[in-house]
Coordinates of C-alpha atoms and ligand atoms in Angstrom, one line a residue:
M117 CA -52.9 113.2 104.1
K118 CA -52.4 110.4 101.6
T119 CA -52.0 112.9 98.9
S120 CA -49.4 114.9 100.7
L121 CA -47.4 111.7 101.5
L122 CA -47.5 110.8 97.8
A123 CA -46.4 114.3 96.9
I124 CA -43.4 114.1 99.3
A125 CA -42.5 110.7 98.0
L126 CA -42.6 111.9 94.3
A127 CA -40.6 115.0 95.2
T128 CA -38.0 112.9 97.0
L129 CA -37.7 110.6 94.0
A130 CA -37.4 113.6 91.6
G131 CA -34.7 115.0 93.8
I132 CA -32.8 111.7 93.8
A133 CA -33.1 111.5 90.0
S134 CA -31.9 115.0 89.5
A135 CA -29.0 114.6 92.0
H136 CA -28.1 111.4 90.1
A137 CA -28.2 113.2 86.8
Q138 CA -26.0 116.0 88.2
T139 CA -23.4 113.6 89.6
N140 CA -23.7 111.4 86.5
P141 CA -24.1 113.7 83.4
A142 CA -23.9 110.6 81.1
Q143 CA -27.3 109.5 82.5
A144 CA -29.0 112.7 81.4
Y145 CA -27.1 113.1 78.1
P146 CA -27.8 114.9 75.9
T147 CA -29.2 118.0 77.6
R148 CA -28.2 120.5 74.9
P149 CA -27.4 120.5 71.1
G150 CA -24.3 118.8 69.8
V151 CA -22.0 119.2 66.8
V152 CA -20.8 116.7 64.2
I153 CA -17.6 118.0 62.6
V154 CA -17.2 117.2 58.9
P155 CA -13.6 117.9 58.1
F156 CA -14.4 118.7 54.4
A157 CA -16.4 121.2 52.4
A158 CA -20.2 121.0 52.3
G159 CA -21.8 118.9 49.6
G160 CA -19.3 116.0 49.2
P161 CA -19.5 112.4 50.3
A162 CA -18.2 113.1 53.8
D163 CA -20.7 115.9 54.3
I164 CA -23.6 113.9 53.1
T165 CA -22.7 111.0 55.4
G166 CA -22.1 113.4 58.4
R167 CA -25.5 115.0 57.8
I168 CA -27.2 111.6 57.9
A169 CA -25.4 110.8 61.2
A170 CA -26.5 114.2 62.7
E171 CA -30.1 113.5 61.7
I172 CA -29.9 110.0 63.3
F173 CA -28.6 111.5 66.6
S174 CA -31.1 114.4 66.6
K175 CA -34.0 112.0 66.1
A176 CA -32.9 109.3 68.5
L177 CA -31.6 111.5 71.3
G178 CA -34.1 114.4 71.3
Q179 CA -31.5 117.2 70.9
Q180 CA -30.4 118.8 67.7
F181 CA -27.0 117.7 66.3
V182 CA -25.7 120.1 63.6
V183 CA -22.9 119.6 61.1
E184 CA -20.0 122.0 61.2
N185 CA -17.8 121.9 58.1
I186 CA -14.2 122.5 59.0
G187 CA -12.2 121.8 55.8
G188 CA -8.5 122.1 55.2
A189 CA -5.3 120.0 55.3
G190 CA -7.0 116.9 53.8
G191 CA -9.3 116.7 56.8
A192 CA -6.6 117.2 59.4
T193 CA -7.8 120.6 60.5
G194 CA -11.3 119.5 61.5
T195 CA -10.2 116.2 62.8
T196 CA -7.6 117.9 65.1
R197 CA -10.3 120.2 66.3
A198 CA -12.4 117.2 67.2
A199 CA -9.5 115.4 69.0
R200 CA -9.0 118.5 71.2
A201 CA -12.7 119.1 71.9
A202 CA -14.1 118.5 75.4
P203 CA -14.8 114.8 75.7
D204 CA -18.5 115.3 76.8
G205 CA -20.4 113.9 73.8
Y206 CA -21.3 117.3 72.4
T207 CA -18.6 117.3 69.8
L208 CA -18.3 114.3 67.4
T209 CA -16.6 114.0 64.1
L210 CA -17.1 112.1 60.9
G211 CA -13.9 110.2 60.1
H212 CA -13.0 107.9 57.2
M213 CA -10.2 105.9 55.6
G214 CA -8.4 109.2 54.9
T215 CA -8.6 111.0 58.2
H216 CA -8.3 107.9 60.4
A217 CA -5.8 105.8 58.4
A218 CA -4.2 107.2 55.3
A219 CA -3.3 110.5 56.8
V220 CA -0.8 108.8 59.2
A221 CA 1.4 107.8 56.3
L222 CA 0.8 110.9 54.1
T223 CA 0.5 114.0 56.4
P224 CA 3.8 115.2 58.0
N225 CA 3.4 116.1 61.7
L226 CA -0.2 114.9 61.9
A227 CA -1.5 116.6 65.1
Y228 CA -3.7 113.6 66.2
N229 CA -3.4 109.9 66.6
P230 CA -6.4 108.2 65.1
V231 CA -6.2 105.3 67.5
T232 CA -5.3 107.0 70.8
D233 CA -7.1 110.4 70.5
F234 CA -10.6 109.1 69.8
E235 CA -13.4 107.0 71.2
P236 CA -14.8 105.2 68.1
I237 CA -18.7 105.4 68.1
G238 CA -19.5 103.2 65.1
L239 CA -19.1 102.4 61.4
M240 CA -21.7 103.7 59.0
S241 CA -20.8 102.7 55.5
T242 CA -18.3 101.9 52.8
Q243 CA -18.5 103.9 49.6
P244 CA -17.0 102.6 46.4
V245 CA -14.6 105.0 44.6
V246 CA -15.3 106.0 41.1
V247 CA -12.7 107.4 38.7
A248 CA -14.4 110.3 37.0
T249 CA -13.2 112.8 34.4
R250 CA -14.5 116.1 33.1
K251 CA -16.9 115.7 30.2
G252 CA -14.4 116.8 27.5
F253 CA -11.7 114.4 28.6
P254 CA -10.4 112.4 25.6
A255 CA -11.1 108.9 27.1
N256 CA -14.4 107.1 27.7
N257 CA -13.3 104.2 30.0
L258 CA -10.4 103.1 32.1
K259 CA -8.5 101.4 29.3
E260 CA -8.6 104.5 27.2
F261 CA -7.8 106.6 30.3
V262 CA -4.7 104.6 31.1
T263 CA -3.4 104.8 27.5
Y264 CA -4.1 108.6 27.3
A265 CA -2.6 109.2 30.8
K266 CA 0.6 107.3 30.1
A267 CA 1.2 109.5 27.0
N268 CA 0.1 112.8 28.6
A269 CA 0.9 112.5 32.3
S270 CA 2.7 115.8 32.6
K271 CA -0.3 117.7 31.2
L272 CA -2.9 116.1 33.5
N273 CA -4.5 117.7 36.6
M274 CA -5.8 115.3 39.3
A275 CA -8.0 117.2 41.8
H276 CA -8.5 116.1 45.4
A277 CA -9.6 117.1 48.8
G278 CA -6.2 117.5 50.3
V279 CA -3.2 115.3 51.1
G280 CA -4.4 112.4 53.2
S281 CA -8.0 112.6 52.1
V282 CA -9.8 109.6 50.4
S283 CA -9.7 111.3 47.0
Y284 CA -6.0 112.1 47.3
T285 CA -5.2 108.6 48.6
S286 CA -7.3 106.8 46.0
C287 CA -5.8 108.7 43.0
L288 CA -2.3 108.4 44.4
L289 CA -2.8 104.6 44.3
L290 CA -4.4 104.8 40.8
N291 CA -1.4 106.8 39.5
H292 CA 0.9 104.3 41.2
E293 CA -0.8 101.4 39.5
I294 CA -0.6 103.1 36.1
G295 CA 3.0 104.2 36.8
I296 CA 2.4 108.0 36.2
K297 CA 2.9 111.2 38.1
T298 CA 0.4 114.0 37.4
T299 CA -0.2 117.5 38.9
M300 CA -2.3 117.2 42.0
V301 CA -4.6 120.1 42.7
P302 CA -5.9 120.5 46.3
F303 CA -9.4 121.7 47.3
T304 CA -11.2 121.7 50.6
G305 CA -13.5 118.9 49.6
T306 CA -14.6 117.1 46.4
A307 CA -17.8 119.2 46.1
P308 CA -15.6 122.1 44.9
V309 CA -13.5 119.6 42.9
L310 CA -16.6 118.5 41.0
N311 CA -17.5 122.2 40.3
A312 CA -14.1 122.7 38.8
M313 CA -14.5 119.6 36.7
L314 CA -17.9 120.8 35.5
G315 CA -16.0 123.9 34.4
E316 CA -13.4 121.7 32.6
Q317 CA -10.7 123.2 34.8
V318 CA -9.3 120.0 36.2
D319 CA -9.2 116.5 34.5
Y320 CA -10.0 113.7 36.9
V321 CA -10.9 112.7 40.5
C322 CA -11.1 109.5 42.5
D323 CA -14.2 110.2 44.6
P324 CA -16.6 108.0 46.5
I325 CA -19.7 107.3 44.4
L326 CA -21.9 109.6 46.4
G327 CA -20.2 112.7 44.9
P328 CA -20.0 112.1 41.1
L329 CA -23.1 109.8 40.7
P330 CA -25.6 112.6 39.9
H331 CA -23.3 114.3 37.5
I332 CA -22.4 111.0 35.7
R333 CA -26.1 110.3 35.4
A334 CA -26.7 113.8 34.0
G335 CA -23.9 113.3 31.5
T336 CA -21.9 116.3 32.8
L337 CA -19.0 114.1 34.0
K338 CA -17.7 110.8 32.7
A339 CA -17.1 107.6 34.7
M340 CA -14.0 105.7 33.8
S341 CA -14.3 102.9 36.3
V342 CA -15.5 101.8 39.7
A343 CA -12.7 100.6 42.0
T344 CA -14.5 97.4 43.3
E345 CA -14.5 93.8 42.2
K346 CA -18.0 93.9 40.9
R347 CA -19.8 96.5 38.8
H348 CA -21.9 98.9 40.8
P349 CA -25.7 98.6 40.4
A350 CA -26.0 102.4 40.2
L351 CA -23.5 102.4 37.3
P352 CA -24.1 99.1 35.4
D353 CA -22.3 100.3 32.3
T354 CA -19.1 101.4 34.1
P355 CA -16.3 98.8 34.0
T356 CA -14.5 97.7 37.2
S357 CA -10.8 98.3 37.7
A358 CA -10.0 94.7 36.7
E359 CA -12.1 95.1 33.5
G360 CA -10.0 98.2 32.8
G361 CA -6.7 96.4 33.2
L362 CA -5.9 97.5 36.8
P363 CA -7.1 94.7 39.1
G364 CA -4.9 96.0 41.9
F365 CA -6.8 99.3 42.1
Q366 CA -9.5 98.7 44.7
A367 CA -10.9 101.4 47.0
A368 CA -14.1 101.4 49.0
P369 CA -13.3 103.6 52.0
F370 CA -15.1 103.3 55.4
Y371 CA -17.0 106.1 57.1
G372 CA -17.6 106.3 60.8
I373 CA -18.3 108.5 63.8
F374 CA -15.7 109.3 66.5
A375 CA -15.8 111.2 69.8
P376 CA -12.8 112.7 71.6
K377 CA -10.8 110.3 73.8
G378 CA -12.1 110.3 77.4
T379 CA -15.8 110.6 76.4
P380 CA -17.7 108.7 79.2
Q381 CA -18.4 105.1 78.2
A382 CA -22.1 105.5 78.9
I383 CA -22.3 108.3 76.4
V384 CA -20.2 106.3 73.8
D385 CA -22.7 103.4 74.3
K386 CA -25.7 105.7 73.9
L387 CA -24.4 107.2 70.7
S388 CA -23.3 103.9 69.3
A389 CA -26.7 102.3 69.9
A390 CA -28.5 105.3 68.4
L391 CA -26.3 105.2 65.3
S392 CA -26.7 101.5 64.7
A393 CA -30.5 101.6 65.2
G394 CA -30.7 104.7 62.9
L395 CA -28.9 102.8 60.1
D396 CA -31.7 100.2 60.3
D397 CA -34.4 102.9 59.6
P398 CA -35.7 102.0 56.2
V399 CA -35.7 105.7 55.2
V400 CA -31.9 105.9 56.0
A401 CA -31.2 102.6 54.3
N402 CA -33.1 103.6 51.2
R403 CA -31.2 107.0 51.1
F404 CA -27.8 105.3 51.3
A405 CA -28.8 102.8 48.7
T406 CA -29.9 105.6 46.3
L407 CA -26.6 107.4 47.0
G408 CA -24.7 104.2 46.1
A409 CA -23.2 103.6 49.6
V410 CA -23.1 100.2 51.4
I411 CA -24.3 100.3 55.0
T412 CA -22.0 98.4 57.3
D413 CA -23.4 95.0 58.6
K414 CA -25.0 95.3 62.0
K415 CA -22.5 93.0 63.6
D416 CA -19.6 95.3 62.6
R417 CA -21.2 98.7 63.3
D418 CA -20.3 99.2 67.0
S419 CA -17.3 100.9 68.6
K420 CA -15.3 97.7 68.4
G421 CA -16.0 97.3 64.7
L422 CA -14.8 100.8 64.0
A423 CA -11.7 100.4 66.2
A424 CA -10.8 97.2 64.4
M425 CA -11.4 98.9 61.0
V426 CA -9.1 101.8 61.8
K427 CA -6.3 99.4 63.0
S428 CA -6.6 97.1 60.0
E429 CA -6.7 100.0 57.5
L430 CA -3.7 101.6 59.2
A431 CA -1.8 98.3 58.9
R432 CA -2.9 97.8 55.2
L433 CA -2.4 101.3 53.9
T434 CA 0.7 102.7 55.7
P435 CA 3.3 100.6 53.7
I436 CA 1.4 100.9 50.4
L437 CA 1.1 104.7 50.7
K438 CA 4.7 105.2 51.8
A439 CA 5.8 103.2 48.7
A440 CA 3.4 105.1 46.4
S441 CA 4.4 108.5 47.6
A442 CA 8.1 107.7 47.4
Q443 CA 7.7 106.7 43.8
Ligands
MLT151 C1 -15.4 115.0 50.4 O1 -16.4 114.5 51.0 O2 -15.3 116.2 50.2 C2 -14.3 114.1 50.0 O3 -14.8 112.9 49.5 C3 -13.3 114.0 51.1 C4 -12.2 113.0 50.8 O4 -11.7 113.0 49.6 O5 -11.7 112.4 51.7

């Protein structure tokens, strides 16, 4: 008798829990695999970062999150796809200083609004930009690069991941600081850019350190400078922009995860907590350190931190980029 009463009680509780999960899907989330869109080609800094986020979510939430690379239009194609996806927590996107700030000033008819079309999940990292050239380029540091570029601007090919991307934006600002205009060659990401540089087909790139670092270490690409105030521990012999005579050229773009606008708050909170905790995992921290990225401080990692970063980068970059592209 006691056993059957217990069985009835348990069945009732299970029924209530399942009914609750049905009326409140956020409670049960995630019940199926999810996607993290990376709006650039596989193998570059955005892809590496998006894959780390997908691994963090898979491990923390018990469902597989896979990366889908949707390159094109400087990140706008994949980011627009994410903005229009169902706001159910199963489609997320990796966004950065390009897709969620610079693109507003640089991309005509941008089909999404980085502030109103997304629920920010959290900040992951900043990634110092390195100015790198093909191995055979006739300069060995930023000072020599500037001298050579001023004399030969019309012959130079700058390669980038599309108008509005981090690599485009950073090199646009570099060119503006130097006072030159060069040919700008678009790719779907900087992984294919680096392949073209290894083949000596294009001259230079402004890429977050995650991309060129292994090639610089291997001696197959050359680092001209790192666009931060201090030298980077991974490239101790590479001068900063200021050391190279361009103190105004600073670039360390942010990387974060966004969900489409309207994603339930409980799901946003779950993803945000999982992302922040995942970044504390020593394996993840060590991986980012090895790659040269700087993990965002815990206090700034949440949705509010990412929302504030997007707004402040929009305000900072929009006038500078309009001026630089009008030059
Ligand atoms: C990449 O990850 O392919 C590029 O760094 C993207 C970008 O330049 O924004």
